[in-house]
Amino acid sequence: MGSRLLLLIFPLILNYLVEIALGGKTSSFVRSQWPSTDIPLDNQAFVEPDGYNAPQQVHITQGDYDGKAVIISWVTTSEPGSSEVLYGTKENEYNLKSQGELKNYTFFNYKSGYIHHCLVSDLEYNTKYYYKIGAGDSAREFWFQTPPDIDPDAPYKFGIIGDLGQTYNSLSTLQHYMQTGGQTVLFVGDLSYADNYEHNDGIRWDTWGRLVEPSCAYQPWIWTAGNHEIEYRPDLGEWSTHKAFLHRYATPYMASNSSSTLWYAVRRASAHIIVLSSYSPFVKYTPQWMWLRDELKRVDREKTPWLIVLMHAPIYNSNEAHYMEGESMRAVFEPWFVQYKVDIVFAGHVHAYERSYRISNINYNITSGNQYPVPDKSAPVYITVGDGGNQEGLASMFYDPQPDYSAFREASYGHSTLELKNRTHALYQWNRNDDGKHVPTDFVVFRNQYWGSSTRRRRLKKYHHRWNPNLFASFEDILV
C-alpha cells in the first residue's frame, strides 16, 4: 500500500521540490471557464422531490462536541408536517426516533418554507445509520456514517469548499468533491449568494439547498458564515443580520460553550476544529475573543493532535481582491495561533486558491519589530479556498512580485481535501476544476505541529506502533 501511494503522489512531490527550490509559485494556468452565471431555476439540479410536502434541502451537521450526534435539517413547503426523524442501523428498519423543532422566517416579501432541525444523539462511533423523514408516500430515506472514536491516530478525510454559489462551476466543484471519498466538508463561508439578487431573493436559498443535498444529506458539512450570509438590508426593513443562515443552518455551538451559532468548535476523529466569525466582534473582551481564549485552552493534542481553524476572510492573501481585509483579525488572533501551534487555517472570500508557508508577523507592533511576515515553525499554514464557483467569477489579479510568504497560488475553481493519516502526518491536495475535469494541482504532506517535535517523535517511536513512519520517510525533508 505504501509503495502504491508513493507512486501516486511522486509527480506532485517533484512539483513541490521545484517550488521549494525556486520559492513561491504563481500558476500560469488560464482556464476557459464556464460563464459565471447561476444555473436556471428550471434546471434538473434544482428539481424538487416528488410527493406532497416532501422534505427537501436535507442537510446534516455535527450535533455535539465529539461526533456522537448529528443535527438533521430539512424544509417542507406546503404545510409544517412532522419534525420527527426515524433512524436505525439497518436499512428500512427504523427502531429509534427523535423529535425536532420547527421554525420559519420572512425576509422582505419572501416567506420561507417550514424549516425543521432535529438533534439525533447518543450514536455509536464508526457506524452507518439510516434515517427517514416525512410521511407516507412523500417520506424520504438517507444515511450517514459516524466518525471513528476520538483518537490521535484515527484516520479521516475532510473536504474543504468555500464560496460555492450555484453556477455550473459550483456544480462541477460539488460533483468532483463527491468522487474523492471525503467524509465531512469544512465549509468556509458564502453559501447561496442569494443576496446578489434583488431583495435578497430567498428562492435562491431554496435552490442552493437542493443543489448541495446530494452531498450534505449523507455527510456533515461544518458551516462557517461568510459576508454573503450577513444580509443586512435596512432599506428593506431588515435590520438583523444572518437571518436566513441562522434559521436554515444549525450548528452545535452550545456544546463548545459558545454564545453564538457563528463561532464554535467540534472534535472529529483526530481533529479539533475551531470555527470563527469574520463578521462578528472579535477584539479583546468581546464574546468571540473570550470564547476562543477558553477553547484553545481546552484543546488536548494528545487526543486530537490536528488543530484546524476555519474563517471566511483570509489573514494572509496576496490577491488584489479583499487584500488586507483579514488584517484586524490577524492582529488579534495570530499570537494565539502561534502559541498553540495551529496546524492549518482555512479561509475563503477571495475567489482563487492560495497556500502560504509557515509564517507569522507577531513581532510587529506598529512602532517597532519586523513589519514583514517571517518564517515561523510554530505558525500555521494559511490556505485560501474561496474558489467554489460562484456567480462573481474568479479573482485573477495577484500582486506581483509574489510575496515571500506565498507558496502557491492560482485563480481557478476547485476544492481541497485533507486526509489525516495518523497523529504525525496528513496528505493535503487542492484539485482544480479544469473545464469540468478533476485535476490534482497542489499537494503537500503536512507534519503535525504538536507531534512533529523531535522529542515527541522519539517518544512516539518508542511507545506507539499503530502508524507506519516508513510511508513518509522519503519526504522527511520537504514536509510542511
Tab-separated table of C-alpha atoms in Angstrom, residues 12 69 91 108 122 193 230 297 340 343 359 436 459:
chain	number	residue	atom	x	y	z
A	12	LEU	CA	3.184	16.093	-7.211
A	69	ALA	CA	-24.657	13.295	17.403
A	91	GLU	CA	-31.803	-0.227	6.107
A	108	PHE	CA	-38.979	41.480	2.916
A	122	ASP	CA	-26.195	9.058	21.656
A	193	TYR	CA	-25.228	34.202	-2.916
A	230	ILE	CA	-24.892	38.820	6.604
A	297	LYS	CA	-7.039	26.010	26.462
A	340	TYR	CA	-0.978	26.948	20.403
A	343	ASP	CA	-1.700	23.298	12.064
A	359	ILE	CA	4.981	32.320	8.659
A	436	GLY	CA	-15.223	20.134	-15.868
A	459	ARG	CA	8.587	9.138	22.357
